[in-house]
């Protein structure tokens, strides 16, 4: 731990029953082996359930009003936005460099993951988050096709180039950072949601796959993955497996 490390009480507020964007925060806390309360997963009688998340958004008890979960409450702070929460937690959990330039770059990469996650979300909700998937399935199929053919390779290739230049096998610097645990989640999620295209593209990202395997074995993460705190992927989260969206990387390869 760095000398500036101060471990506080961490209360995470995120929708119960799914990994969602809350998982990026859980993975950082779990990698560091830090205790936290996953408040909405508590019984309603103990202040849990979705009500806890709604309550946090409506009256957070702070001037720091969030728009959407995940939300981290610690002391007087009420923080939202995955990248912002991780920027705050990084030094406290020893999950980012102490070098200022590397800290900015860690944030930059996390924000790039935020962009990628938004695009992944839009593959199943390309028209509106307030409509059911079934109401936008046709558009979703087109969106998923464009995503796996163009955007997924663009983002993964970008991160692969970064890790290929790394001497330590981490995305930034010599040590594990929260960008590594976030990339682990993205890779696990993409292989769940788009198993065909992901398998086809796997040969192009050996460095990222080695990182994924390394993170899986990290003591804090391995402990988490084998616990009941790690919910399986499901069709309520960011990464959803719908058979019709499991499109190949090159749909017209065999045509003509
Ligand atoms: N950019 C935000 C996105 C937050 C977000 O979209 N949260 C979702 C759950 S994963 C939500 O409940 N959104 C409610 C809304 O947008 O109305 C982040 O990275 O934290």
CSV table of C-alpha atoms and ligand atoms in Angstrom, one decimal:
chain,number,residue,atom,x,y,z
A,1,UNK,CA,0.0,0.0,0.0
A,2,UNK,CA,1.2,3.5,-0.7
A,3,UNK,CA,1.8,5.9,2.2
A,4,UNK,CA,-1.3,7.9,1.1
A,5,UNK,CA,-3.5,4.9,1.4
A,6,UNK,CA,-6.5,5.3,3.7
A,7,UNK,CA,-9.1,2.6,3.7
A,8,UNK,CA,-12.5,3.9,4.5
A,9,UNK,CA,-16.0,2.4,4.7
A,10,UNK,CA,-17.1,1.8,1.1
A,11,UNK,CA,-20.8,1.5,0.3
A,12,UNK,CA,-21.5,0.5,-3.3
A,13,UNK,CA,-24.9,1.2,-4.7
A,14,UNK,CA,-25.8,-0.7,-7.9
A,15,UNK,CA,-28.9,-2.5,-9.2
A,16,UNK,CA,-29.2,-6.0,-7.6
A,17,UNK,CA,-29.3,-9.2,-9.6
A,18,UNK,CA,-26.7,-8.3,-12.3
A,19,UNK,CA,-23.1,-7.4,-12.7
A,20,UNK,CA,-23.6,-4.3,-14.8
A,21,UNK,CA,-21.3,-1.4,-14.6
A,22,UNK,CA,-21.1,-2.0,-10.8
A,23,UNK,CA,-18.8,-4.9,-11.6
A,24,UNK,CA,-15.9,-2.6,-12.6
A,25,UNK,CA,-16.0,-1.2,-9.1
A,26,UNK,CA,-16.4,-4.6,-7.4
A,27,UNK,CA,-13.4,-6.0,-9.3
A,28,UNK,CA,-11.1,-3.2,-8.1
A,29,UNK,CA,-12.2,-3.6,-4.5
A,30,UNK,CA,-11.9,-7.3,-4.6
A,31,UNK,CA,-8.5,-7.2,-6.2
A,32,UNK,CA,-7.4,-5.1,-3.3
A,33,UNK,CA,-9.0,-7.4,-0.8
A,34,UNK,CA,-10.9,-4.5,0.7
A,35,UNK,CA,-14.2,-5.0,2.5
A,36,UNK,CA,-17.3,-3.1,1.1
A,37,UNK,CA,-21.0,-3.2,1.4
A,38,UNK,CA,-22.9,-4.0,-1.8
A,39,UNK,CA,-25.9,-2.2,-0.4
A,40,UNK,CA,-28.7,-3.1,-2.9
A,41,UNK,CA,-27.9,-6.8,-2.5
A,42,UNK,CA,-28.9,-6.6,1.2
A,43,UNK,CA,-32.5,-7.6,2.0
A,44,UNK,CA,-34.9,-4.7,1.8
A,45,UNK,CA,-35.5,-5.0,5.5
A,46,UNK,CA,-31.9,-4.1,6.0
A,47,UNK,CA,-32.0,-1.1,3.6
A,48,UNK,CA,-31.2,-3.0,0.5
A,49,UNK,CA,-32.9,-3.8,-2.8
A,50,UNK,CA,-33.3,-1.5,-5.9
A,51,UNK,CA,-35.0,1.0,-3.5
A,52,UNK,CA,-31.6,1.7,-2.0
A,53,UNK,CA,-30.3,2.7,-5.4
A,54,UNK,CA,-33.3,4.9,-6.2
A,55,UNK,CA,-33.0,6.5,-2.8
A,56,UNK,CA,-29.4,7.3,-3.3
A,57,UNK,CA,-30.2,9.0,-6.6
A,58,UNK,CA,-33.2,11.0,-5.2
A,59,UNK,CA,-31.7,12.1,-1.9
A,60,UNK,CA,-28.1,11.1,-1.6
A,61,UNK,CA,-27.7,13.2,1.6
A,62,UNK,CA,-25.0,15.2,-0.1
A,63,UNK,CA,-24.6,18.0,-2.6
A,64,UNK,CA,-22.9,15.5,-4.9
A,65,UNK,CA,-26.1,14.3,-6.6
A,66,UNK,CA,-25.5,11.4,-9.0
A,67,UNK,CA,-27.5,10.7,-12.2
A,68,UNK,CA,-27.0,7.0,-12.4
A,69,UNK,CA,-25.4,4.0,-10.6
A,70,UNK,CA,-22.8,2.7,-9.9
A,71,UNK,CA,-22.5,5.1,-6.9
A,72,UNK,CA,-19.9,4.8,-4.2
A,73,UNK,CA,-20.5,6.4,-0.8
A,74,UNK,CA,-17.6,6.8,1.5
A,75,UNK,CA,-17.5,9.2,4.3
A,76,UNK,CA,-19.1,12.5,3.1
A,77,UNK,CA,-18.4,11.6,-0.5
A,78,UNK,CA,-21.0,10.4,-3.0
A,79,UNK,CA,-19.3,9.5,-6.2
A,80,UNK,CA,-20.7,8.3,-9.5
A,81,UNK,CA,-19.4,7.4,-13.0
A,82,UNK,CA,-17.3,4.3,-13.1
A,83,UNK,CA,-14.1,6.1,-14.3
A,84,UNK,CA,-14.5,8.8,-11.7
A,85,UNK,CA,-15.0,6.2,-8.9
A,86,UNK,CA,-12.0,4.3,-10.0
A,87,UNK,CA,-9.9,7.4,-10.3
A,88,UNK,CA,-10.7,8.1,-6.6
A,89,UNK,CA,-10.1,4.5,-5.5
A,90,UNK,CA,-6.9,3.9,-7.5
A,91,UNK,CA,-4.4,5.4,-5.0
A,92,UNK,CA,-6.4,4.2,-2.0
A,93,UNK,CA,-6.4,0.6,-3.2
A,94,UNK,CA,-2.8,0.8,-4.6
A,95,UNK,CA,-4.3,0.1,-8.1
A,96,UNK,CA,-2.6,2.9,-10.0
A,97,UNK,CA,0.8,4.4,-10.4
A,98,UNK,CA,2.0,7.3,-8.2
A,99,UNK,CA,3.4,8.9,-11.3
A,100,UNK,CA,1.2,11.7,-12.3
A,101,UNK,CA,1.5,11.2,-16.1
A,102,UNK,CA,0.7,7.5,-15.6
A,103,UNK,CA,-2.3,8.4,-13.4
A,104,UNK,CA,-3.8,10.6,-16.2
A,105,UNK,CA,-3.1,7.9,-18.7
A,106,UNK,CA,-4.9,5.3,-16.4
A,107,UNK,CA,-7.9,7.6,-16.4
A,108,UNK,CA,-7.7,8.1,-20.1
A,109,UNK,CA,-7.7,4.3,-20.7
A,110,UNK,CA,-10.6,3.8,-18.2
A,111,UNK,CA,-12.6,6.5,-20.1
A,112,UNK,CA,-11.9,4.7,-23.3
A,113,UNK,CA,-13.3,1.5,-21.7
A,114,UNK,CA,-16.3,3.6,-20.7
A,115,UNK,CA,-16.8,4.5,-24.4
A,116,UNK,CA,-16.5,0.8,-25.3
A,117,UNK,CA,-19.0,-0.3,-22.7
A,118,UNK,CA,-21.5,2.2,-24.0
A,119,UNK,CA,-21.1,0.8,-27.5
A,120,UNK,CA,-21.5,-2.8,-26.1
A,121,UNK,CA,-24.7,-1.7,-24.3
A,122,UNK,CA,-26.0,-0.2,-27.5
A,123,UNK,CA,-25.8,-3.5,-29.4
A,124,UNK,CA,-28.8,-4.7,-27.5
A,125,UNK,CA,-30.4,-1.3,-27.0
A,126,UNK,CA,-29.6,0.6,-30.1
A,127,UNK,CA,-32.8,2.7,-30.2
A,128,UNK,CA,-33.8,3.4,-26.5
A,129,UNK,CA,-33.0,2.1,-23.1
A,130,UNK,CA,-36.6,2.7,-22.2
A,131,UNK,CA,-37.8,0.1,-24.8
A,132,UNK,CA,-37.6,-3.7,-24.4
A,133,UNK,CA,-34.9,-5.5,-26.3
A,134,UNK,CA,-37.6,-7.4,-28.2
A,135,UNK,CA,-38.9,-4.0,-29.5
A,136,UNK,CA,-35.6,-3.1,-31.1
A,137,UNK,CA,-34.3,-6.6,-32.0
A,138,UNK,CA,-34.0,-5.9,-35.8
A,139,UNK,CA,-31.9,-2.8,-35.2
A,140,UNK,CA,-29.9,-4.6,-32.5
A,141,UNK,CA,-28.9,-7.3,-35.0
A,142,UNK,CA,-27.5,-4.6,-37.4
A,143,UNK,CA,-25.8,-2.8,-34.5
A,144,UNK,CA,-24.2,-6.0,-33.2
A,145,UNK,CA,-22.9,-6.8,-36.7
A,146,UNK,CA,-21.3,-3.4,-37.1
A,147,UNK,CA,-19.9,-3.6,-33.6
A,148,UNK,CA,-18.2,-7.0,-33.9
A,149,UNK,CA,-16.9,-6.2,-37.4
A,150,UNK,CA,-15.6,-2.7,-36.9
A,151,UNK,CA,-15.7,-1.3,-33.3
A,152,UNK,CA,-14.7,-4.4,-31.3
A,153,UNK,CA,-11.5,-4.9,-33.4
A,154,UNK,CA,-10.7,-1.2,-33.3
A,155,UNK,CA,-10.9,-1.0,-29.5
A,156,UNK,CA,-9.3,-4.3,-28.8
A,157,UNK,CA,-6.5,-3.7,-31.3
A,158,UNK,CA,-5.8,-0.4,-29.5
A,159,UNK,CA,-5.4,-2.0,-26.2
A,160,UNK,CA,-3.5,-4.9,-27.7
A,161,UNK,CA,-0.9,-2.5,-29.1
A,162,UNK,CA,-0.5,-1.0,-25.6
A,163,UNK,CA,0.0,-4.3,-23.9
A,164,UNK,CA,2.4,-5.4,-26.6
A,165,UNK,CA,4.7,-2.5,-25.6
A,166,UNK,CA,4.5,-3.3,-21.9
A,167,UNK,CA,7.5,-5.0,-20.3
A,168,UNK,CA,5.5,-6.1,-17.2
A,169,UNK,CA,2.4,-7.5,-18.9
A,170,UNK,CA,0.1,-4.8,-17.5
A,171,UNK,CA,-1.5,-2.1,-19.4
A,172,UNK,CA,0.2,0.7,-17.5
A,173,UNK,CA,3.5,0.7,-15.7
A,174,UNK,CA,5.0,-2.2,-13.7
A,175,UNK,CA,2.0,-3.0,-11.5
A,176,UNK,CA,-1.6,-4.1,-11.6
A,177,UNK,CA,-4.0,-1.2,-12.1
A,178,UNK,CA,-7.8,-0.9,-12.2
A,179,UNK,CA,-7.6,-0.6,-16.0
A,180,UNK,CA,-6.3,-4.2,-16.0
A,181,UNK,CA,-9.2,-5.5,-13.9
A,182,UNK,CA,-11.6,-3.5,-16.1
A,183,UNK,CA,-10.1,-4.9,-19.3
A,184,UNK,CA,-10.5,-8.4,-17.7
A,185,UNK,CA,-14.2,-7.7,-17.3
A,186,UNK,CA,-14.5,-6.4,-20.9
A,187,UNK,CA,-12.8,-9.6,-22.3
A,188,UNK,CA,-14.9,-11.9,-20.2
A,189,UNK,CA,-18.1,-10.0,-21.1
A,190,UNK,CA,-17.3,-9.9,-24.9
A,191,UNK,CA,-16.6,-13.6,-25.0
A,192,UNK,CA,-20.0,-14.2,-23.2
A,193,UNK,CA,-22.0,-11.9,-25.4
A,194,UNK,CA,-20.4,-12.5,-28.8
A,195,UNK,CA,-18.7,-16.0,-28.5
A,196,UNK,CA,-18.4,-16.6,-32.2
A,197,UNK,CA,-16.8,-13.2,-33.2
A,198,UNK,CA,-14.7,-13.1,-30.0
A,199,UNK,CA,-13.3,-16.6,-30.7
A,200,UNK,CA,-12.6,-15.5,-34.3
A,201,UNK,CA,-10.8,-12.4,-33.2
A,202,UNK,CA,-8.9,-14.1,-30.3
A,203,UNK,CA,-5.8,-14.8,-32.5
A,204,UNK,CA,-5.3,-11.1,-32.9
A,205,UNK,CA,-5.1,-10.3,-29.1
A,206,UNK,CA,-2.6,-12.7,-27.5
A,207,UNK,CA,-1.4,-10.0,-25.1
A,208,UNK,CA,-4.9,-9.2,-23.8
A,209,UNK,CA,-5.8,-12.8,-23.4
A,210,UNK,CA,-2.6,-13.4,-21.4
A,211,UNK,CA,-3.6,-10.4,-19.2
A,212,UNK,CA,-7.1,-11.9,-18.8
A,213,UNK,CA,-5.6,-15.2,-17.6
A,214,UNK,CA,-3.3,-13.4,-15.3
A,215,UNK,CA,-6.1,-11.4,-13.7
A,216,UNK,CA,-8.2,-14.6,-13.3
A,217,UNK,CA,-5.4,-16.0,-11.2
A,218,UNK,CA,-4.8,-12.9,-9.1
A,219,UNK,CA,-5.5,-13.9,-5.5
A,220,UNK,CA,-8.2,-11.3,-4.8
A,221,UNK,CA,-9.9,-11.9,-8.1
A,222,UNK,CA,-9.7,-15.7,-8.0
A,223,UNK,CA,-11.2,-15.6,-4.5
A,224,UNK,CA,-14.0,-13.3,-5.8
A,225,UNK,CA,-14.7,-15.4,-8.9
A,226,UNK,CA,-15.2,-18.5,-6.8
A,227,UNK,CA,-17.5,-16.7,-4.4
A,228,UNK,CA,-21.2,-16.1,-4.5
A,229,UNK,CA,-20.6,-12.4,-4.7
A,230,UNK,CA,-19.6,-12.9,-8.4
A,231,UNK,CA,-23.0,-13.2,-10.2
A,232,UNK,CA,-22.9,-15.0,-13.5
A,233,UNK,CA,-23.5,-12.9,-16.7
A,234,UNK,CA,-27.1,-12.6,-17.5
A,235,UNK,CA,-29.5,-10.9,-19.9
A,236,UNK,CA,-30.0,-7.9,-17.6
A,237,UNK,CA,-26.5,-6.6,-17.7
A,238,UNK,CA,-24.2,-4.9,-20.2
A,239,UNK,CA,-23.0,-8.1,-21.7
A,240,UNK,CA,-26.0,-10.1,-22.9
A,241,UNK,CA,-26.0,-13.4,-24.9
A,242,UNK,CA,-28.8,-13.4,-27.4
A,243,UNK,CA,-28.4,-16.1,-30.1
A,244,UNK,CA,-29.4,-13.7,-32.9
A,245,UNK,CA,-26.7,-11.2,-31.8
A,246,UNK,CA,-24.0,-13.9,-31.8
A,247,UNK,CA,-22.9,-12.8,-35.2
A,248,UNK,CA,-19.7,-13.8,-36.9
A,249,UNK,CA,-16.9,-11.3,-37.4
A,250,UNK,CA,-17.2,-11.5,-41.2
A,251,UNK,CA,-20.8,-12.2,-42.1
A,252,UNK,CA,-20.3,-12.4,-45.9
A,253,UNK,CA,-17.1,-14.4,-45.9
A,254,UNK,CA,-18.7,-17.4,-47.5
A,255,UNK,CA,-21.0,-15.4,-49.8
A,256,UNK,CA,-20.6,-15.2,-53.6
B,1,LIG,N1,-21.2,6.7,-17.8
B,1,LIG,C1,-21.8,6.1,-16.6
B,1,LIG,C2,-23.1,5.3,-17.1
B,1,LIG,C3,-24.0,5.0,-15.9
B,1,LIG,C4,-25.2,4.2,-16.4
B,1,LIG,O1,-25.6,4.2,-17.5
B,1,LIG,N2,-25.8,3.5,-15.4
B,1,LIG,C5,-26.9,2.6,-15.7
B,1,LIG,C6,-26.7,1.3,-15.1
B,1,LIG,S1,-25.4,0.4,-15.7
B,1,LIG,C7,-28.2,3.2,-15.2
B,1,LIG,O2,-28.8,2.7,-14.3
B,1,LIG,N3,-28.6,4.3,-15.9
B,1,LIG,C8,-29.8,4.9,-15.6
B,1,LIG,C9,-30.1,6.0,-16.6
B,1,LIG,O3,-29.2,6.3,-17.5
B,1,LIG,O4,-31.1,6.5,-16.6
B,1,LIG,C10,-20.8,5.2,-15.9
B,1,LIG,O5,-19.8,4.8,-16.5
B,1,LIG,O6,-21.0,5.0,-14.6
